[in-house]
Coordinates of C-alpha atoms in Angstrom, one line a residue:
X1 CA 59.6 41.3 80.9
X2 CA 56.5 41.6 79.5
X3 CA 52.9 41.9 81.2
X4 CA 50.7 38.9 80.7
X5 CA 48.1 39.9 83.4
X6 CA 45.6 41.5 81.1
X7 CA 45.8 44.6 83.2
X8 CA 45.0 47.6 80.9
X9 CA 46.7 51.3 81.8
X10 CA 44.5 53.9 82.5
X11 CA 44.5 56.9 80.6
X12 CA 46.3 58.7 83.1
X13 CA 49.2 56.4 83.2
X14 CA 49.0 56.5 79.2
X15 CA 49.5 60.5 79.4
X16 CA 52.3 60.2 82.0
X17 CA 54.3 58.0 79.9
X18 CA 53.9 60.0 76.8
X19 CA 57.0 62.7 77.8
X20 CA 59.2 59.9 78.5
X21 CA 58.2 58.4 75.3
X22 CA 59.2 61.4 73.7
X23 CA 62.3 61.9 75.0
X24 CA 63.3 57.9 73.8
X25 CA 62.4 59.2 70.3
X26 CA 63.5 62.4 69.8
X27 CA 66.5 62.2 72.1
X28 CA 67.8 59.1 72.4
X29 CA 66.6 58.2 68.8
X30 CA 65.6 55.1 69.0
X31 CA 64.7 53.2 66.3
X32 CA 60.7 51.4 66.4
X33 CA 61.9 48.0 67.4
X34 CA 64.4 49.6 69.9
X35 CA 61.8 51.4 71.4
X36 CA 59.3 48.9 71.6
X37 CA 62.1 46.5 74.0
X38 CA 63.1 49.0 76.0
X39 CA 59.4 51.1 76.1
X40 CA 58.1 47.1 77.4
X41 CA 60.7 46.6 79.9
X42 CA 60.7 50.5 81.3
X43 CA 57.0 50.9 82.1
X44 CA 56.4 47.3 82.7
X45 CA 54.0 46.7 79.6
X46 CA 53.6 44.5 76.6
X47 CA 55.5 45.0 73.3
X48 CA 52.3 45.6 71.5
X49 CA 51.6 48.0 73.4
X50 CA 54.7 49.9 73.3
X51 CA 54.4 49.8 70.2
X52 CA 51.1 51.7 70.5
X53 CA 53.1 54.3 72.4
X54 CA 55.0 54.7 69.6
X55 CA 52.7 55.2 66.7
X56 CA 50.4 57.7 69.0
X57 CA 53.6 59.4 69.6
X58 CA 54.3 59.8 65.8
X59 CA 51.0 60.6 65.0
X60 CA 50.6 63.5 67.6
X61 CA 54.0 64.8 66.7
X62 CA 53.3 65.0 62.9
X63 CA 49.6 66.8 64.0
X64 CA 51.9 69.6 65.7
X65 CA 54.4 69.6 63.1
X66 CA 51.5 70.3 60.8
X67 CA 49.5 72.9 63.4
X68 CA 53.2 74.6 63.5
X69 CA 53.9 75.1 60.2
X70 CA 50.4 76.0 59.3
X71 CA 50.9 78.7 61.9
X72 CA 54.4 80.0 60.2
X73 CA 52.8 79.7 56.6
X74 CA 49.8 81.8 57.7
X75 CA 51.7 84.5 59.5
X76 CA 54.3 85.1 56.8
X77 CA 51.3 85.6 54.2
X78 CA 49.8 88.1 56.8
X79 CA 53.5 89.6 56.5
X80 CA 53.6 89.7 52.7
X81 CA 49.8 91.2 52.5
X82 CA 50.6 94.2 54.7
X83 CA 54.0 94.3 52.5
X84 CA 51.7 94.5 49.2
X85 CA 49.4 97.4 50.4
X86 CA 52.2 99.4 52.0
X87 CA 54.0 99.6 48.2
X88 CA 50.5 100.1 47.0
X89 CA 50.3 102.9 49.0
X90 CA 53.5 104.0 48.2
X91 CA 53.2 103.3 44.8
X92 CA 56.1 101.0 45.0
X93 CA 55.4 99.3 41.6
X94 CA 58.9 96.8 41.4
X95 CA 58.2 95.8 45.3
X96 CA 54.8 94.9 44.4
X97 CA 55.0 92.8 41.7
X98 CA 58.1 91.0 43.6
X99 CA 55.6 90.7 46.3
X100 CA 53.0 89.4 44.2
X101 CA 55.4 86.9 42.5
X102 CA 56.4 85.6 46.3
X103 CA 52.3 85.3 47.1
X104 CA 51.8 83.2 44.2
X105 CA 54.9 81.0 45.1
X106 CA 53.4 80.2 48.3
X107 CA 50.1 79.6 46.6
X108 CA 51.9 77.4 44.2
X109 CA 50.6 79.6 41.4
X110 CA 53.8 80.3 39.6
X111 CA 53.9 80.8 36.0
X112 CA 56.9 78.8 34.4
X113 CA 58.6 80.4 31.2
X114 CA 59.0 77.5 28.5
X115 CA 60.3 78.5 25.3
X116 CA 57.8 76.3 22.6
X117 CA 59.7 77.9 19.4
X118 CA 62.9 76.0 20.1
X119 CA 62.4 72.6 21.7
X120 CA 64.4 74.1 24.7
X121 CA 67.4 74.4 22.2
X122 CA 69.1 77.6 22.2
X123 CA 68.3 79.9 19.1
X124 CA 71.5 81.5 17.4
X125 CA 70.0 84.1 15.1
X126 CA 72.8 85.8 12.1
X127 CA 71.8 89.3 10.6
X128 CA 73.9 90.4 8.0
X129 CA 73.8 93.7 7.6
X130 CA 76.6 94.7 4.7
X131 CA 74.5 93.6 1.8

């Protein structure tokens, strides 16, 4: 049943739902118009602004998502860097350039390899050598 009395939640109420909205996402996965029924009827709101639950829910989980992976990308660089100066140290020169090729992966600074003599065809080359 939806609410027609104009009665707005306060933010306090809108924080406290915000676990159990979760948990209708992530773990019952429901779909947006799924949610937004049973979202209305649970907490005694309108659809509209279930589905306002529901995109504030998406929107926060993408920021952490985002915050998270940041997080992983950042530490295994910090990995990677130690990695470098430990085989400069050691004067490790195959480690390093293997570590250097991985940095520039992450940094999306790869060099591709494209054979321009060829079109991409592969080059049979005959020597004769009796004459």
């Amino acid at each position: 049943m939806e609410n027609k009395k104009g009665r707005k939640s306060n933010e306090l109420d809108y924080e406290a739902r915000m676990p159990r909205v979760y948990e209708m996402m992530l773990y019952e996965h429901l779909g947006y118009d799924e949610f937004a029924s049973k979202a209305a009827k649970e907490f005694d709101i309108t659809t509209r602004a279930a589905e306002s639950l529901w995109t504030e829910a998406r929107r926060r989980l993408k920021e952490r998502y985002k915050q998270n992976s940041d997080e992983i990308l950042e530490n295994h660089l910090n990995q990677l860097y130690d990695l470098l100066n430990r085989c400069r140290e050691d004067r490790n020169k195959r480690v390093e350039r293997e570590v250097l090729n991985d940095i520039a992966k992450i940094h999306q600074l790869e060099v591709k390899k494209v054979d321009i003599s060829s079109g991409g065809q592969p080059i049979s080359i005959n020597i004769n050598l009796n004459d």
